[in-house]
Short mmCIF file of C-alpha atoms and ligand atoms in Angstrom, two decimals:
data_model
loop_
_atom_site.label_atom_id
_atom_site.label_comp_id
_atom_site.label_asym_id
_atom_site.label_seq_id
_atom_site.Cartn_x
_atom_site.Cartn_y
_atom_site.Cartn_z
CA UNK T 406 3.18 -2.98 13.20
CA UNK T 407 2.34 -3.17 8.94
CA UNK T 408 5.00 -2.61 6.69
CA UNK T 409 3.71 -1.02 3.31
CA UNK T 410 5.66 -1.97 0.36
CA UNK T 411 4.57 0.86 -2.30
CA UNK T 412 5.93 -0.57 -6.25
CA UNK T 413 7.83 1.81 -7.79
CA UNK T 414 8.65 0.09 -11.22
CA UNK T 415 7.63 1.97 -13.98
CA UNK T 416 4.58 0.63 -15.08
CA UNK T 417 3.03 1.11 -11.64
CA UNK T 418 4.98 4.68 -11.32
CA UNK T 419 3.19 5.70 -14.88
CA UNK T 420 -0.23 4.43 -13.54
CA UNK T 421 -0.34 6.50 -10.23
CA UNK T 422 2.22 4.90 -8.55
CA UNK T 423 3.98 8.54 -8.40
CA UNK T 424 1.54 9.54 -6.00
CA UNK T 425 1.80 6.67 -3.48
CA UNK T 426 4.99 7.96 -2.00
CA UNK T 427 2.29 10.94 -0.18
CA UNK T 428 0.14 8.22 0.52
CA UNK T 429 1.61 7.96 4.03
CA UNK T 430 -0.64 11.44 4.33
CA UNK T 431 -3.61 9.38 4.25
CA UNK T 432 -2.99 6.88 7.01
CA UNK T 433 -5.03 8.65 10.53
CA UNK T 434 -2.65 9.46 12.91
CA UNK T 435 -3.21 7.51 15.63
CA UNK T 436 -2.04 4.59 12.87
CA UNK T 437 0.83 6.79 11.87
CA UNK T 438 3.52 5.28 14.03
CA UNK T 439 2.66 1.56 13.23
CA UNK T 440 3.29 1.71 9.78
CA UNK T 441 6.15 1.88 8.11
CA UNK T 442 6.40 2.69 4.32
CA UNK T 443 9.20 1.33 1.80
CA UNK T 444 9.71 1.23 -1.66
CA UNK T 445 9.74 -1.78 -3.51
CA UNK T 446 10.88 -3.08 -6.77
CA UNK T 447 7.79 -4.66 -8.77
CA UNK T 448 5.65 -6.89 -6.94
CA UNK T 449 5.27 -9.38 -9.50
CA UNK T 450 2.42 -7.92 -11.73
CA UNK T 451 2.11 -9.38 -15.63
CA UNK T 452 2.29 -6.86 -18.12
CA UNK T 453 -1.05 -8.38 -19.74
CA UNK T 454 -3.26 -8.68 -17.07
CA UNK T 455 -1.82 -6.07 -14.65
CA UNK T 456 -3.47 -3.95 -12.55
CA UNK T 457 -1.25 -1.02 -11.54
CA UNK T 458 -1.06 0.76 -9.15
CA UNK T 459 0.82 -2.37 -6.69
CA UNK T 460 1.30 -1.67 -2.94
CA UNK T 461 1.81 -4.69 -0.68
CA UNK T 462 0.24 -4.19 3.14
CA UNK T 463 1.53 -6.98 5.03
CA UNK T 464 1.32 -10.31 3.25
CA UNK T 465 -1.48 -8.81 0.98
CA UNK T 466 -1.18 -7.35 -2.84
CA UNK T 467 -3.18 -4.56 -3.66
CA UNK T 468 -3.85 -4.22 -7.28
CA UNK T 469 -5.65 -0.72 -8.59
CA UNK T 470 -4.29 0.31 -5.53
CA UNK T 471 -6.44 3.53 -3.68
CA UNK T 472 -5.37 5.65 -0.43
CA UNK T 473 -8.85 4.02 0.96
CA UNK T 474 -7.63 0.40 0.16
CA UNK T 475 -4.87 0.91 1.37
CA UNK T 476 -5.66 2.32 5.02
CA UNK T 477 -8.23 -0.24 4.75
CA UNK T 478 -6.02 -2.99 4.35
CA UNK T 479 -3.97 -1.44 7.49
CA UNK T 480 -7.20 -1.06 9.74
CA UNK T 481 -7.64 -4.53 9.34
CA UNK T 482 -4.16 -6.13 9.72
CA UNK T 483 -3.96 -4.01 12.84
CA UNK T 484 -7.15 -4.64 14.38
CA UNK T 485 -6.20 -7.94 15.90
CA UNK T 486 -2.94 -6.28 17.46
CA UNK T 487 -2.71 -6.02 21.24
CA UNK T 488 -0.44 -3.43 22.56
CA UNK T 489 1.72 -4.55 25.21
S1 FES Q 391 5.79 -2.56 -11.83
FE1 FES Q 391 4.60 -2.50 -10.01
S2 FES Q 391 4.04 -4.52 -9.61
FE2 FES Q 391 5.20 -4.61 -11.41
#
């Protein structure tokens, strides 16, 4: 199981962030059911150096987040996972 943390502070909402909400569309659906999606205040960024869009898979940041990064990001945390 991945939890998704997907910013929604307004610097990240303004850079794309609005769109991450549907990115749960993206995930293949044999995935679907081991990820779970929340909202999250901001994830830390720096206004200067930022890089918005923020979504946090796991343990990892994803700055200039992307739909592929993200399922990326998923694929990989779950590949090690053993169904019992
Ligand atoms: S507003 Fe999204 S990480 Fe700061």
């Amino acid at each position: 199981m991945v939890t998704v943390k997907v910013c929604v502070g307004t610097y990240c909402y303004l850079q794309g962030g609005q769109q991450l909400a549907q990115w749960r569309n993206y995930v293949p659906s044999h995935l679907q059911d081991k990820v779970t999606f929340l909202g999250s205040a901001c994830l830390g960024c720096k206004e200067d150096t930022a890089k918005p869009p923020y979504v946090k898979v796991g343990n990892v940041v994803i700055e200039r987040a992307t739909a592929e990064k993200v399922v990326e990001e998923i694929e990989k945390q779950l590949e090690g996972d053993i169904e019992l």
